[in-house]
PDB file of C-alpha atoms in Angstrom:
ATOM      1  CA  UNK B   3     -44.567 -77.729  79.469  1.00 53.00           C
ATOM      2  CA  UNK B   4     -47.588 -75.429  79.420  1.00 72.00           C
ATOM      3  CA  UNK B   5     -48.848 -74.352  82.691  1.00 84.00           C
ATOM      4  CA  UNK B   6     -52.796 -74.251  83.477  1.00 91.00           C
ATOM      5  CA  UNK B   7     -53.837 -70.779  84.737  1.00 95.00           C
ATOM      6  CA  UNK B   8     -57.138 -70.408  86.157  1.00 96.00           C
ATOM      7  CA  UNK B   9     -59.648 -67.433  85.480  1.00 96.00           C
ATOM      8  CA  UNK B  10     -60.670 -67.597  89.006  1.00 96.00           C
ATOM      9  CA  UNK B  11     -64.330 -67.397  88.164  1.00 95.00           C
ATOM     10  CA  UNK B  12     -65.545 -71.196  89.030  1.00 86.00           C
ATOM     11  CA  UNK B  13     -68.105 -71.679  86.481  1.00 91.00           C
ATOM     12  CA  UNK B  14     -65.822 -70.494  83.679  1.00 95.00           C
ATOM     13  CA  UNK B  15     -62.792 -72.390  84.520  1.00 94.00           C
ATOM     14  CA  UNK B  16     -65.219 -75.293  84.514  1.00 90.00           C
ATOM     15  CA  UNK B  17     -66.441 -74.372  80.981  1.00 91.00           C
ATOM     16  CA  UNK B  18     -62.712 -74.311  80.158  1.00 92.00           C
ATOM     17  CA  UNK B  19     -61.833 -77.563  81.384  1.00 88.00           C
ATOM     18  CA  UNK B  20     -59.942 -76.284  84.223  1.00 91.00           C
ATOM     19  CA  UNK B  21     -58.571 -72.815  82.910  1.00 93.00           C
ATOM     20  CA  UNK B  22     -56.365 -71.560  80.293  1.00 94.00           C
ATOM     21  CA  UNK B  23     -53.015 -73.292  78.761  1.00 92.00           C
ATOM     22  CA  UNK B  24     -50.193 -70.920  79.286  1.00 89.00           C
ATOM     23  CA  UNK B  25     -48.559 -69.282  77.194  1.00 93.00           C
ATOM     24  CA  UNK B  26     -51.201 -68.639  75.119  1.00 95.00           C
ATOM     25  CA  UNK B  27     -53.197 -65.765  73.513  1.00 96.00           C
ATOM     26  CA  UNK B  28     -56.910 -65.658  74.115  1.00 97.00           C
ATOM     27  CA  UNK B  29     -59.325 -63.191  72.249  1.00 97.00           C
ATOM     28  CA  UNK B  30     -62.277 -61.898  74.415  1.00 97.00           C
ATOM     29  CA  UNK B  31     -64.862 -60.801  71.746  1.00 97.00           C
ATOM     30  CA  UNK B  32     -68.338 -59.618  71.584  1.00 96.00           C
ATOM     31  CA  UNK B  33     -70.330 -56.544  70.776  1.00 94.00           C
ATOM     32  CA  UNK B  34     -70.280 -53.150  72.780  1.00 91.00           C
ATOM     33  CA  UNK B  35     -71.707 -53.389  76.428  1.00 90.00           C
ATOM     34  CA  UNK B  36     -71.465 -57.307  76.722  1.00 94.00           C
ATOM     35  CA  UNK B  37     -68.692 -57.404  79.326  1.00 94.00           C
ATOM     36  CA  UNK B  38     -65.401 -57.916  77.612  1.00 95.00           C
ATOM     37  CA  UNK B  39     -63.410 -55.386  79.529  1.00 93.00           C
ATOM     38  CA  UNK B  40     -65.075 -56.461  82.836  1.00 95.00           C
ATOM     39  CA  UNK B  41     -64.290 -60.163  82.356  1.00 97.00           C
ATOM     40  CA  UNK B  42     -60.682 -59.513  81.206  1.00 96.00           C
ATOM     41  CA  UNK B  43     -60.279 -57.354  84.246  1.00 96.00           C
ATOM     42  CA  UNK B  44     -61.833 -59.611  86.591  1.00 97.00           C
ATOM     43  CA  UNK B  45     -59.578 -62.466  85.639  1.00 98.00           C
ATOM     44  CA  UNK B  46     -56.558 -60.242  86.098  1.00 97.00           C
ATOM     45  CA  UNK B  47     -57.663 -59.025  89.729  1.00 97.00           C
ATOM     46  CA  UNK B  48     -58.207 -62.870  90.621  1.00 97.00           C
ATOM     47  CA  UNK B  49     -54.600 -63.480  89.279  1.00 97.00           C
ATOM     48  CA  UNK B  50     -53.266 -60.773  91.446  1.00 97.00           C
ATOM     49  CA  UNK B  51     -54.810 -61.971  94.557  1.00 96.00           C
ATOM     50  CA  UNK B  52     -53.492 -65.254  93.826  1.00 95.00           C
ATOM     51  CA  UNK B  53     -49.823 -63.890  93.577  1.00 96.00           C
ATOM     52  CA  UNK B  54     -49.200 -63.097  90.105  1.00 97.00           C
ATOM     53  CA  UNK B  55     -48.048 -59.914  88.500  1.00 97.00           C
ATOM     54  CA  UNK B  56     -50.599 -58.565  85.717  1.00 97.00           C
ATOM     55  CA  UNK B  57     -50.644 -55.625  83.158  1.00 96.00           C
ATOM     56  CA  UNK B  58     -53.661 -53.909  81.741  1.00 94.00           C
ATOM     57  CA  UNK B  59     -53.025 -52.045  78.530  1.00 91.00           C
ATOM     58  CA  UNK B  60     -55.728 -49.702  77.529  1.00 86.00           C
ATOM     59  CA  UNK B  61     -56.402 -49.006  73.792  1.00 76.00           C
ATOM     60  CA  UNK B  62     -58.509 -46.235  72.263  1.00 63.00           C
ATOM     61  CA  UNK B  63     -61.813 -47.364  73.302  1.00 64.00           C
ATOM     62  CA  UNK B  64     -61.772 -46.523  77.036  1.00 68.00           C
ATOM     63  CA  UNK B  65     -58.822 -44.643  78.976  1.00 69.00           C
ATOM     64  CA  UNK B  66     -57.842 -45.671  82.608  1.00 76.00           C
ATOM     65  CA  UNK B  67     -59.886 -42.962  84.040  1.00 76.00           C
ATOM     66  CA  UNK B  68     -62.980 -44.121  82.797  1.00 79.00           C
ATOM     67  CA  UNK B  69     -62.400 -47.660  83.889  1.00 80.00           C
ATOM     68  CA  UNK B  70     -61.771 -46.719  87.259  1.00 80.00           C
ATOM     69  CA  UNK B  71     -65.104 -44.919  87.248  1.00 82.00           C
ATOM     70  CA  UNK B  72     -67.107 -47.811  85.434  1.00 83.00           C
ATOM     71  CA  UNK B  73     -65.749 -50.540  87.247  1.00 89.00           C
ATOM     72  CA  UNK B  74     -65.677 -49.461  90.873  1.00 88.00           C
ATOM     73  CA  UNK B  75     -68.962 -50.945  91.658  1.00 90.00           C
ATOM     74  CA  UNK B  76     -67.737 -54.400  91.409  1.00 95.00           C
ATOM     75  CA  UNK B  77     -65.895 -55.882  94.782  1.00 95.00           C
ATOM     76  CA  UNK B  78     -63.142 -57.354  92.546  1.00 95.00           C
ATOM     77  CA  UNK B  79     -61.782 -54.071  91.188  1.00 93.00           C
ATOM     78  CA  UNK B  80     -59.159 -52.245  93.094  1.00 91.00           C
ATOM     79  CA  UNK B  81     -56.735 -50.286  91.164  1.00 85.00           C
ATOM     80  CA  UNK B  82     -54.257 -49.857  94.272  1.00 87.00           C
ATOM     81  CA  UNK B  83     -53.846 -53.522  94.581  1.00 92.00           C
ATOM     82  CA  UNK B  84     -50.131 -54.424  94.601  1.00 93.00           C
ATOM     83  CA  UNK B  85     -49.324 -56.430  91.696  1.00 95.00           C
ATOM     84  CA  UNK B  86     -51.712 -54.900  88.961  1.00 94.00           C
ATOM     85  CA  UNK B  87     -50.153 -52.542  86.599  1.00 94.00           C
ATOM     86  CA  UNK B  88     -52.006 -50.312  84.080  1.00 92.00           C
ATOM     87  CA  UNK B  89     -50.404 -48.617  80.796  1.00 90.00           C
ATOM     88  CA  UNK B  90     -52.615 -46.413  78.381  1.00 85.00           C
ATOM     89  CA  UNK B  91     -51.311 -46.455  74.711  1.00 81.00           C
ATOM     90  CA  UNK B  92     -54.454 -44.802  73.180  1.00 69.00           C
ATOM     91  CA  UNK B  93     -52.799 -41.694  72.154  1.00 68.00           C
ATOM     92  CA  UNK B  94     -49.688 -43.634  70.794  1.00 68.00           C
ATOM     93  CA  UNK B  95     -51.998 -45.713  68.629  1.00 60.00           C
ATOM     94  CA  UNK B  96     -53.627 -42.503  67.211  1.00 54.00           C
ATOM     95  CA  UNK B  97     -50.396 -41.036  66.399  1.00 57.00           C
ATOM     96  CA  UNK B  98     -49.009 -44.428  64.972  1.00 57.00           C
ATOM     97  CA  UNK B  99     -46.096 -44.113  67.299  1.00 60.00           C
ATOM     98  CA  UNK B 100     -43.937 -47.044  68.444  1.00 79.00           C
ATOM     99  CA  UNK B 101     -46.550 -48.653  70.692  1.00 81.00           C
ATOM    100  CA  UNK B 102     -44.615 -51.854  70.675  1.00 84.00           C
ATOM    101  CA  UNK B 103     -41.432 -50.639  71.894  1.00 86.00           C
ATOM    102  CA  UNK B 104     -43.299 -48.925  74.623  1.00 87.00           C
ATOM    103  CA  UNK B 105     -45.076 -52.290  75.460  1.00 89.00           C
ATOM    104  CA  UNK B 106     -41.987 -54.543  75.542  1.00 90.00           C
ATOM    105  CA  UNK B 107     -40.115 -52.166  77.800  1.00 92.00           C
ATOM    106  CA  UNK B 108     -43.188 -52.210  80.227  1.00 93.00           C
ATOM    107  CA  UNK B 109     -43.395 -55.782  80.249  1.00 94.00           C
ATOM    108  CA  UNK B 110     -39.506 -56.492  80.573  1.00 94.00           C
ATOM    109  CA  UNK B 111     -39.599 -54.086  83.386  1.00 95.00           C
ATOM    110  CA  UNK B 112     -42.525 -55.659  85.574  1.00 96.00           C
ATOM    111  CA  UNK B 113     -42.464 -59.219  83.988  1.00 96.00           C
ATOM    112  CA  UNK B 114     -45.990 -60.127  84.162  1.00 97.00           C
ATOM    113  CA  UNK B 115     -47.725 -63.242  84.063  1.00 96.00           C
ATOM    114  CA  UNK B 116     -50.695 -62.094  82.257  1.00 97.00           C
ATOM    115  CA  UNK B 117     -51.422 -59.116  80.067  1.00 97.00           C
ATOM    116  CA  UNK B 118     -54.743 -57.660  78.770  1.00 96.00           C
ATOM    117  CA  UNK B 119     -54.762 -55.499  75.870  1.00 93.00           C
ATOM    118  CA  UNK B 120     -58.187 -53.810  75.391  1.00 89.00           C
ATOM    119  CA  UNK B 121     -59.324 -52.499  72.105  1.00 81.00           C
ATOM    120  CA  UNK B 122     -56.944 -51.913  69.338  1.00 76.00           C
ATOM    121  CA  UNK B 123     -56.971 -54.308  66.797  1.00 74.00           C
ATOM    122  CA  UNK B 124     -58.097 -52.319  63.937  1.00 68.00           C
ATOM    123  CA  UNK B 125     -55.744 -49.326  64.735  1.00 70.00           C
ATOM    124  CA  UNK B 126     -52.460 -51.854  65.586  1.00 73.00           C
ATOM    125  CA  UNK B 127     -52.659 -53.769  62.309  1.00 79.00           C
ATOM    126  CA  UNK B 128     -51.900 -57.379  61.435  1.00 87.00           C
ATOM    127  CA  UNK B 129     -48.117 -57.217  61.292  1.00 88.00           C
ATOM    128  CA  UNK B 130     -48.015 -55.663  64.790  1.00 86.00           C
ATOM    129  CA  UNK B 131     -50.436 -58.391  66.429  1.00 89.00           C
ATOM    130  CA  UNK B 132     -48.220 -61.100  64.694  1.00 92.00           C
ATOM    131  CA  UNK B 133     -45.305 -59.446  66.235  1.00 92.00           C
ATOM    132  CA  UNK B 134     -47.045 -58.835  69.829  1.00 91.00           C
ATOM    133  CA  UNK B 135     -48.368 -62.513  69.994  1.00 93.00           C
ATOM    134  CA  UNK B 136     -44.984 -63.887  69.118  1.00 94.00           C
ATOM    135  CA  UNK B 137     -43.368 -61.880  71.733  1.00 94.00           C
ATOM    136  CA  UNK B 138     -45.796 -62.785  74.374  1.00 94.00           C
ATOM    137  CA  UNK B 139     -45.117 -66.426  73.796  1.00 93.00           C
ATOM    138  CA  UNK B 140     -41.343 -66.082  73.783  1.00 93.00           C
ATOM    139  CA  UNK B 141     -41.891 -64.250  77.089  1.00 92.00           C
ATOM    140  CA  UNK B 142     -43.969 -67.124  78.626  1.00 93.00           C
ATOM    141  CA  UNK B 143     -46.736 -64.442  79.188  1.00 95.00           C
ATOM    142  CA  UNK B 144     -50.712 -65.307  78.746  1.00 96.00           C
ATOM    143  CA  UNK B 145     -52.181 -62.695  76.502  1.00 97.00           C
ATOM    144  CA  UNK B 146     -55.826 -61.555  76.438  1.00 97.00           C
ATOM    145  CA  UNK B 147     -57.032 -59.383  73.622  1.00 96.00           C
ATOM    146  CA  UNK B 148     -60.454 -57.556  74.059  1.00 94.00           C
ATOM    147  CA  UNK B 149     -62.183 -56.197  70.887  1.00 93.00           C
ATOM    148  CA  UNK B 150     -65.637 -55.313  69.502  1.00 93.00           C
ATOM    149  CA  UNK B 151     -66.872 -58.202  67.009  1.00 94.00           C
ATOM    150  CA  UNK B 152     -70.071 -59.260  65.590  1.00 93.00           C
ATOM    151  CA  UNK B 153     -70.220 -63.261  65.734  1.00 93.00           C
ATOM    152  CA  UNK B 154     -70.215 -63.279  61.933  1.00 92.00           C
ATOM    153  CA  UNK B 155     -66.901 -61.293  61.831  1.00 93.00           C
ATOM    154  CA  UNK B 156     -64.816 -63.272  63.831  1.00 93.00           C
ATOM    155  CA  UNK B 157     -64.543 -66.156  61.548  1.00 90.00           C
ATOM    156  CA  UNK B 158     -63.474 -63.882  58.566  1.00 92.00           C
ATOM    157  CA  UNK B 159     -60.774 -61.789  60.687  1.00 92.00           C
ATOM    158  CA  UNK B 160     -57.236 -62.661  60.580  1.00 92.00           C
ATOM    159  CA  UNK B 161     -57.075 -62.737  64.574  1.00 93.00           C
ATOM    160  CA  UNK B 162     -59.204 -65.986  64.649  1.00 93.00           C
ATOM    161  CA  UNK B 163     -56.277 -67.994  63.291  1.00 93.00           C
ATOM    162  CA  UNK B 164     -53.806 -66.113  65.189  1.00 94.00           C
ATOM    163  CA  UNK B 165     -55.122 -66.738  68.456  1.00 96.00           C
ATOM    164  CA  UNK B 166     -55.303 -69.979  70.799  1.00 96.00           C
ATOM    165  CA  UNK B 167     -58.570 -69.414  72.150  1.00 96.00           C
ATOM    166  CA  UNK B 168     -61.802 -67.326  71.511  1.00 97.00           C
ATOM    167  CA  UNK B 169     -64.466 -66.651  74.048  1.00 97.00           C
ATOM    168  CA  UNK B 170     -67.553 -64.679  72.633  1.00 97.00           C
ATOM    169  CA  UNK B 171     -69.956 -62.694  74.956  1.00 98.00           C
ATOM    170  CA  UNK B 172     -73.507 -62.032  73.782  1.00 96.00           C
ATOM    171  CA  UNK B 173     -76.681 -61.077  75.014  1.00 91.00           C
ATOM    172  CA  UNK B 174     -80.300 -62.354  73.625  1.00 87.00           C
ATOM    173  CA  UNK B 175     -83.734 -61.514  75.105  1.00 81.00           C
ATOM    174  CA  UNK B 176     -82.337 -60.247  78.255  1.00 81.00           C
ATOM    175  CA  UNK B 177     -79.833 -62.881  79.077  1.00 88.00           C
ATOM    176  CA  UNK B 178     -76.143 -62.985  78.681  1.00 94.00           C
ATOM    177  CA  UNK B 179     -73.823 -65.812  77.473  1.00 95.00           C
ATOM    178  CA  UNK B 180     -70.182 -66.776  77.022  1.00 96.00           C
ATOM    179  CA  UNK B 181     -69.197 -69.068  74.327  1.00 95.00           C
ATOM    180  CA  UNK B 182     -65.873 -70.626  74.265  1.00 95.00           C
ATOM    181  CA  UNK B 183     -65.386 -71.001  70.415  1.00 94.00           C
ATOM    182  CA  UNK B 184     -61.806 -72.705  70.337  1.00 93.00           C
ATOM    183  CA  UNK B 185     -59.316 -73.266  72.919  1.00 93.00           C
ATOM    184  CA  UNK B 186     -56.309 -75.334  71.477  1.00 90.00           C
ATOM    185  CA  UNK B 187     -55.442 -78.410  73.282  1.00 85.00           C
ATOM    186  CA  UNK B 188     -58.469 -78.356  75.564  1.00 86.00           C
ATOM    187  CA  UNK B 189     -61.548 -80.374  75.616  1.00 81.00           C
ATOM    188  CA  UNK B 190     -64.218 -77.612  75.823  1.00 83.00           C
ATOM    189  CA  UNK B 191     -67.863 -77.294  74.823  1.00 79.00           C
ATOM    190  CA  UNK B 192     -68.821 -74.821  72.457  1.00 80.00           C
ATOM    191  CA  UNK B 193     -72.237 -74.265  73.541  1.00 84.00           C
ATOM    192  CA  UNK B 194     -73.437 -71.111  75.121  1.00 91.00           C
ATOM    193  CA  UNK B 195     -72.883 -70.758  78.873  1.00 93.00           C
ATOM    194  CA  UNK B 196     -75.211 -68.181  80.843  1.00 93.00           C
ATOM    195  CA  UNK B 197     -73.734 -65.554  82.930  1.00 95.00           C
ATOM    196  CA  UNK B 198     -74.880 -62.395  84.785  1.00 92.00           C
ATOM    197  CA  UNK B 199     -73.342 -59.454  86.499  1.00 94.00           C
ATOM    198  CA  UNK B 200     -73.367 -59.229  90.259  1.00 92.00           C
ATOM    199  CA  UNK B 201     -71.655 -56.901  92.799  1.00 94.00           C
ATOM    200  CA  UNK B 202     -68.608 -59.634  92.776  1.00 94.00           C
ATOM    201  CA  UNK B 203     -68.447 -59.202  88.895  1.00 96.00           C
ATOM    202  CA  UNK B 204     -69.356 -61.609  86.224  1.00 96.00           C
ATOM    203  CA  UNK B 205     -70.525 -65.146  87.483  1.00 94.00           C
ATOM    204  CA  UNK B 206     -70.924 -68.069  84.937  1.00 95.00           C
ATOM    205  CA  UNK B 207     -73.218 -70.955  84.913  1.00 92.00           C
ATOM    206  CA  UNK B 208     -71.793 -73.503  82.872  1.00 90.00           C
ATOM    207  CA  UNK B 209     -73.874 -75.899  81.082  1.00 85.00           C
ATOM    208  CA  UNK B 210     -74.056 -79.384  82.782  1.00 78.00           C
ATOM    209  CA  UNK B 211     -72.361 -82.190  80.885  1.00 74.00           C
ATOM    210  CA  UNK B 212     -74.464 -85.258  80.742  1.00 72.00           C
ATOM    211  CA  UNK B 213     -72.853 -88.193  81.995  1.00 74.00           C
ATOM    212  CA  UNK B 214     -73.183 -91.623  80.255  1.00 71.00           C
ATOM    213  CA  UNK B 215     -75.181 -93.944  82.089  1.00 74.00           C
ATOM    214  CA  UNK B 216     -73.332 -97.414  82.516  1.00 77.00           C
ATOM    215  CA  UNK B 217     -75.407 -99.009  85.179  1.00 85.00           C
ATOM    216  CA  UNK B 218     -78.846 -98.758  86.628  1.00 89.00           C
ATOM    217  CA  UNK B 219     -80.158 -99.690  90.044  1.00 91.00           C
ATOM    218  CA  UNK B 220     -83.060-102.368  90.555  1.00 92.00           C
ATOM    219  CA  UNK B 221     -83.651-101.057  94.152  1.00 93.00           C
ATOM    220  CA  UNK B 222     -87.265 -99.761  94.714  1.00 94.00           C
ATOM    221  CA  UNK B 223     -87.629 -96.685  96.867  1.00 92.00           C
ATOM    222  CA  UNK B 224     -90.914 -96.209  98.604  1.00 93.00           C
ATOM    223  CA  UNK B 225     -92.865 -92.907  98.051  1.00 92.00           C
ATOM    224  CA  UNK B 226     -94.191 -93.130 101.796  1.00 91.00           C
ATOM    225  CA  UNK B 227     -97.708 -93.922 100.878  1.00 92.00           C
ATOM    226  CA  UNK B 228     -98.552 -97.697 101.032  1.00 92.00           C
ATOM    227  CA  UNK B 229    -101.193 -97.919  98.665  1.00 94.00           C
ATOM    228  CA  UNK B 230     -99.237 -96.046  95.849  1.00 93.00           C
ATOM    229  CA  UNK B 231     -96.265 -98.096  96.504  1.00 92.00           C
ATOM    230  CA  UNK B 232     -98.660-101.211  95.962  1.00 94.00           C
ATOM    231  CA  UNK B 233     -99.745 -99.620  92.711  1.00 94.00           C
ATOM    232  CA  UNK B 234     -96.152 -99.078  91.606  1.00 92.00           C
ATOM    233  CA  UNK B 235     -95.017-102.915  92.823  1.00 93.00           C
ATOM    234  CA  UNK B 236     -92.994-101.514  95.377  1.00 92.00           C
ATOM    235  CA  UNK B 237     -92.213 -97.933  94.665  1.00 92.00           C
ATOM    236  CA  UNK B 238     -90.094 -96.091  92.310  1.00 93.00           C
ATOM    237  CA  UNK B 239     -86.589 -97.194  91.109  1.00 93.00           C
ATOM    238  CA  UNK B 240     -83.530 -95.490  92.871  1.00 92.00           C
ATOM    239  CA  UNK B 241     -81.911 -93.103  90.205  1.00 89.00           C
ATOM    240  CA  UNK B 242     -85.303 -92.405  88.242  1.00 91.00           C
ATOM    241  CA  UNK B 243     -86.945 -88.930  87.758  1.00 91.00           C
ATOM    242  CA  UNK B 244     -90.864 -89.152  88.455  1.00 92.00           C
ATOM    243  CA  UNK B 245     -93.522 -86.338  87.578  1.00 94.00           C
ATOM    244  CA  UNK B 246     -96.400 -85.953  89.774  1.00 94.00           C
ATOM    245  CA  UNK B 247     -99.139 -84.168  88.116  1.00 94.00           C
ATOM    246  CA  UNK B 248    -102.465 -82.901  88.866  1.00 94.00           C
ATOM    247  CA  UNK B 249    -104.717 -79.958  89.440  1.00 93.00           C
ATOM    248  CA  UNK B 250    -104.737 -77.532  92.256  1.00 91.00           C
ATOM    249  CA  UNK B 251    -105.182 -79.087  95.751  1.00 89.00           C
ATOM    250  CA  UNK B 252    -104.939 -82.998  94.587  1.00 93.00           C
ATOM    251  CA  UNK B 253    -102.052 -83.450  96.868  1.00 91.00           C
ATOM    252  CA  UNK B 254     -98.968 -83.438  94.470  1.00 93.00           C
ATOM    253  CA  UNK B 255     -96.893 -81.416  97.157  1.00 92.00           C
ATOM    254  CA  UNK B 256     -97.956 -83.595 100.046  1.00 92.00           C
ATOM    255  CA  UNK B 257     -97.012 -86.669  98.317  1.00 94.00           C
ATOM    256  CA  UNK B 258     -93.687 -85.127  97.608  1.00 94.00           C
ATOM    257  CA  UNK B 259     -93.075 -84.237 101.264  1.00 94.00           C
ATOM    258  CA  UNK B 260     -94.166 -87.622 102.298  1.00 93.00           C
ATOM    259  CA  UNK B 261     -91.393 -89.060  99.944  1.00 94.00           C
ATOM    260  CA  UNK B 262     -88.841 -87.054 101.686  1.00 95.00           C
ATOM    261  CA  UNK B 263     -89.962 -87.975 105.043  1.00 94.00           C
ATOM    262  CA  UNK B 264     -89.996 -91.716 104.161  1.00 94.00           C
ATOM    263  CA  UNK B 265     -86.266 -91.445 103.161  1.00 93.00           C
ATOM    264  CA  UNK B 266     -85.307 -89.241 106.351  1.00 94.00           C
ATOM    265  CA  UNK B 267     -86.679 -91.671 108.700  1.00 93.00           C
ATOM    266  CA  UNK B 268     -84.644 -94.508 107.030  1.00 92.00           C
ATOM    267  CA  UNK B 269     -81.508 -92.404 107.188  1.00 94.00           C
ATOM    268  CA  UNK B 270     -81.541 -90.781 103.652  1.00 94.00           C
ATOM    269  CA  UNK B 271     -81.185 -86.763 103.282  1.00 94.00           C
ATOM    270  CA  UNK B 272     -83.719 -85.159 101.417  1.00 94.00           C
ATOM    271  CA  UNK B 273     -83.903 -81.923  99.400  1.00 95.00           C
ATOM    272  CA  UNK B 274     -86.880 -79.941  98.970  1.00 94.00           C
ATOM    273  CA  UNK B 275     -86.860 -77.034  96.370  1.00 92.00           C
ATOM    274  CA  UNK B 276     -90.052 -74.822  96.638  1.00 92.00           C
ATOM    275  CA  UNK B 277     -90.852 -72.078  94.145  1.00 87.00           C
ATOM    276  CA  UNK B 278     -94.161 -71.135  95.834  1.00 88.00           C
ATOM    277  CA  UNK B 279     -94.170 -71.841  99.476  1.00 90.00           C
ATOM    278  CA  UNK B 280     -91.552 -70.546 101.803  1.00 92.00           C
ATOM    279  CA  UNK B 281     -89.795 -72.944 104.226  1.00 93.00           C
ATOM    280  CA  UNK B 282     -91.903 -71.757 107.303  1.00 94.00           C
ATOM    281  CA  UNK B 283     -95.146 -72.439 105.322  1.00 94.00           C
ATOM    282  CA  UNK B 284     -93.870 -75.931 104.358  1.00 94.00           C
ATOM    283  CA  UNK B 285     -92.869 -76.741 107.811  1.00 94.00           C
ATOM    284  CA  UNK B 286     -96.228 -75.632 109.222  1.00 94.00           C
ATOM    285  CA  UNK B 287     -98.321 -77.441 106.529  1.00 91.00           C
ATOM    286  CA  UNK B 288     -96.625 -80.571 106.974  1.00 92.00           C
ATOM    287  CA  UNK B 289     -96.889 -80.579 110.766  1.00 92.00           C
ATOM    288  CA  UNK B 290    -100.699 -80.987 110.256  1.00 90.00           C
ATOM    289  CA  UNK B 291    -100.152 -84.308 109.176  1.00 89.00           C
ATOM    290  CA  UNK B 292     -97.968 -85.381 111.956  1.00 89.00           C
ATOM    291  CA  UNK B 293     -94.609 -84.796 110.197  1.00 91.00           C
ATOM    292  CA  UNK B 294     -91.949 -82.716 111.953  1.00 92.00           C
ATOM    293  CA  UNK B 295     -89.091 -82.032 109.608  1.00 94.00           C
ATOM    294  CA  UNK B 296     -87.622 -79.625 111.989  1.00 92.00           C
ATOM    295  CA  UNK B 297     -86.719 -82.480 114.557  1.00 92.00           C
ATOM    296  CA  UNK B 298     -84.969 -84.342 111.713  1.00 93.00           C
ATOM    297  CA  UNK B 299     -81.966 -81.614 111.891  1.00 90.00           C
ATOM    298  CA  UNK B 300     -79.878 -81.860 108.610  1.00 92.00           C
ATOM    299  CA  UNK B 301     -81.624 -84.814 107.247  1.00 95.00           C
ATOM    300  CA  UNK B 302     -84.096 -82.444 105.350  1.00 95.00           C
ATOM    301  CA  UNK B 303     -83.316 -79.201 103.850  1.00 94.00           C
ATOM    302  CA  UNK B 304     -85.297 -76.958 102.226  1.00 94.00           C
ATOM    303  CA  UNK B 305     -84.482 -74.037  99.827  1.00 91.00           C
ATOM    304  CA  UNK B 306     -86.692 -71.208  98.394  1.00 89.00           C
ATOM    305  CA  UNK B 307     -84.842 -69.637  95.706  1.00 83.00           C
ATOM    306  CA  UNK B 308     -86.003 -66.140  94.203  1.00 78.00           C
ATOM    307  CA  UNK B 309     -86.643 -67.008  90.679  1.00 72.00           C
ATOM    308  CA  UNK B 310     -87.716 -63.394  89.258  1.00 67.00           C
ATOM    309  CA  UNK B 311     -84.603 -63.054  87.579  1.00 71.00           C
ATOM    310  CA  UNK B 312     -83.049 -66.718  87.767  1.00 72.00           C
ATOM    311  CA  UNK B 313     -81.981 -68.096  84.490  1.00 77.00           C
ATOM    312  CA  UNK B 314     -82.187 -71.928  83.899  1.00 75.00           C
ATOM    313  CA  UNK B 315     -78.431 -72.567  84.110  1.00 78.00           C
ATOM    314  CA  UNK B 316     -78.147 -70.859  87.199  1.00 79.00           C
ATOM    315  CA  UNK B 317     -81.082 -72.758  88.846  1.00 76.00           C
ATOM    316  CA  UNK B 318     -79.326 -75.987  87.709  1.00 79.00           C
ATOM    317  CA  UNK B 319     -76.160 -75.046  89.357  1.00 77.00           C
ATOM    318  CA  UNK B 320     -77.917 -74.201  92.531  1.00 80.00           C
ATOM    319  CA  UNK B 321     -79.361 -77.853  92.670  1.00 80.00           C
ATOM    320  CA  UNK B 322     -76.104 -79.112  91.805  1.00 79.00           C
ATOM    321  CA  UNK B 323     -74.316 -77.115  94.730  1.00 78.00           C
ATOM    322  CA  UNK B 324     -76.948 -78.326  97.213  1.00 79.00           C
ATOM    323  CA  UNK B 325     -76.579 -81.955  96.197  1.00 75.00           C
TER     324      UNK B 325
END
């Protein structure tokens, strides 16, 4: 029976419907600089911190010494961490030496739970990769292969039919995405999921899966303004989304704040997400209308996200976490 291994990256595990089936082989593909090696190593280090033994095999694109220099800025990266092993086979590949023998000896020596093989598909050849994937499955080892591909090239390459899963990293107009193109035996969405680099590594913001609406509420909720409630026959329906629109200074924000206050005084918690006014400004302004949110403790929460470099899916995840 296959085990489910997590990536340790919350948003990615959600996009993967829990993690990776193991043993299996997953290709992490993308063009140069999209974060393939970073993602693979972050998954390895997360696993090592969870008690697993892991092996990273460097091919011809980047020797181990360069990896240490390029990835040292990420907090997850610690080459001295017990349980993570590194093997550089770049020179052996270029000399067409017996790479398979070196790999199997290393694997049988350390018995890793997960292995990453970085950038040597073109040099290794098809027969080598078939033998390698077969060996990994017999060894009950989770294998990640990273390599450079355009999206169009993947479908035509033999590796697409050989591996169990494919994750494709891309960038478009300054935004980064990971697409799970396939993952055998798992209920995954093939839509693009946004991600970005942080000091901790890669953070993934999975697309929210729409839930089927099986029932609706007939309960009306007061907006906190008697006249408007009367106009709307008692308020708005619970569960509905309502847009309050108007020109500057027409009272849009004030109506929203009154709605939150009305809920709070009746024991319903409220969340205010403000993109312009800061929490102190909101608290000051609403106080002029006789409302004191501060005295309500945790019944009312105000967040003021910095949106200059925030992506839509990140904003959605922020709201989901607060709710």
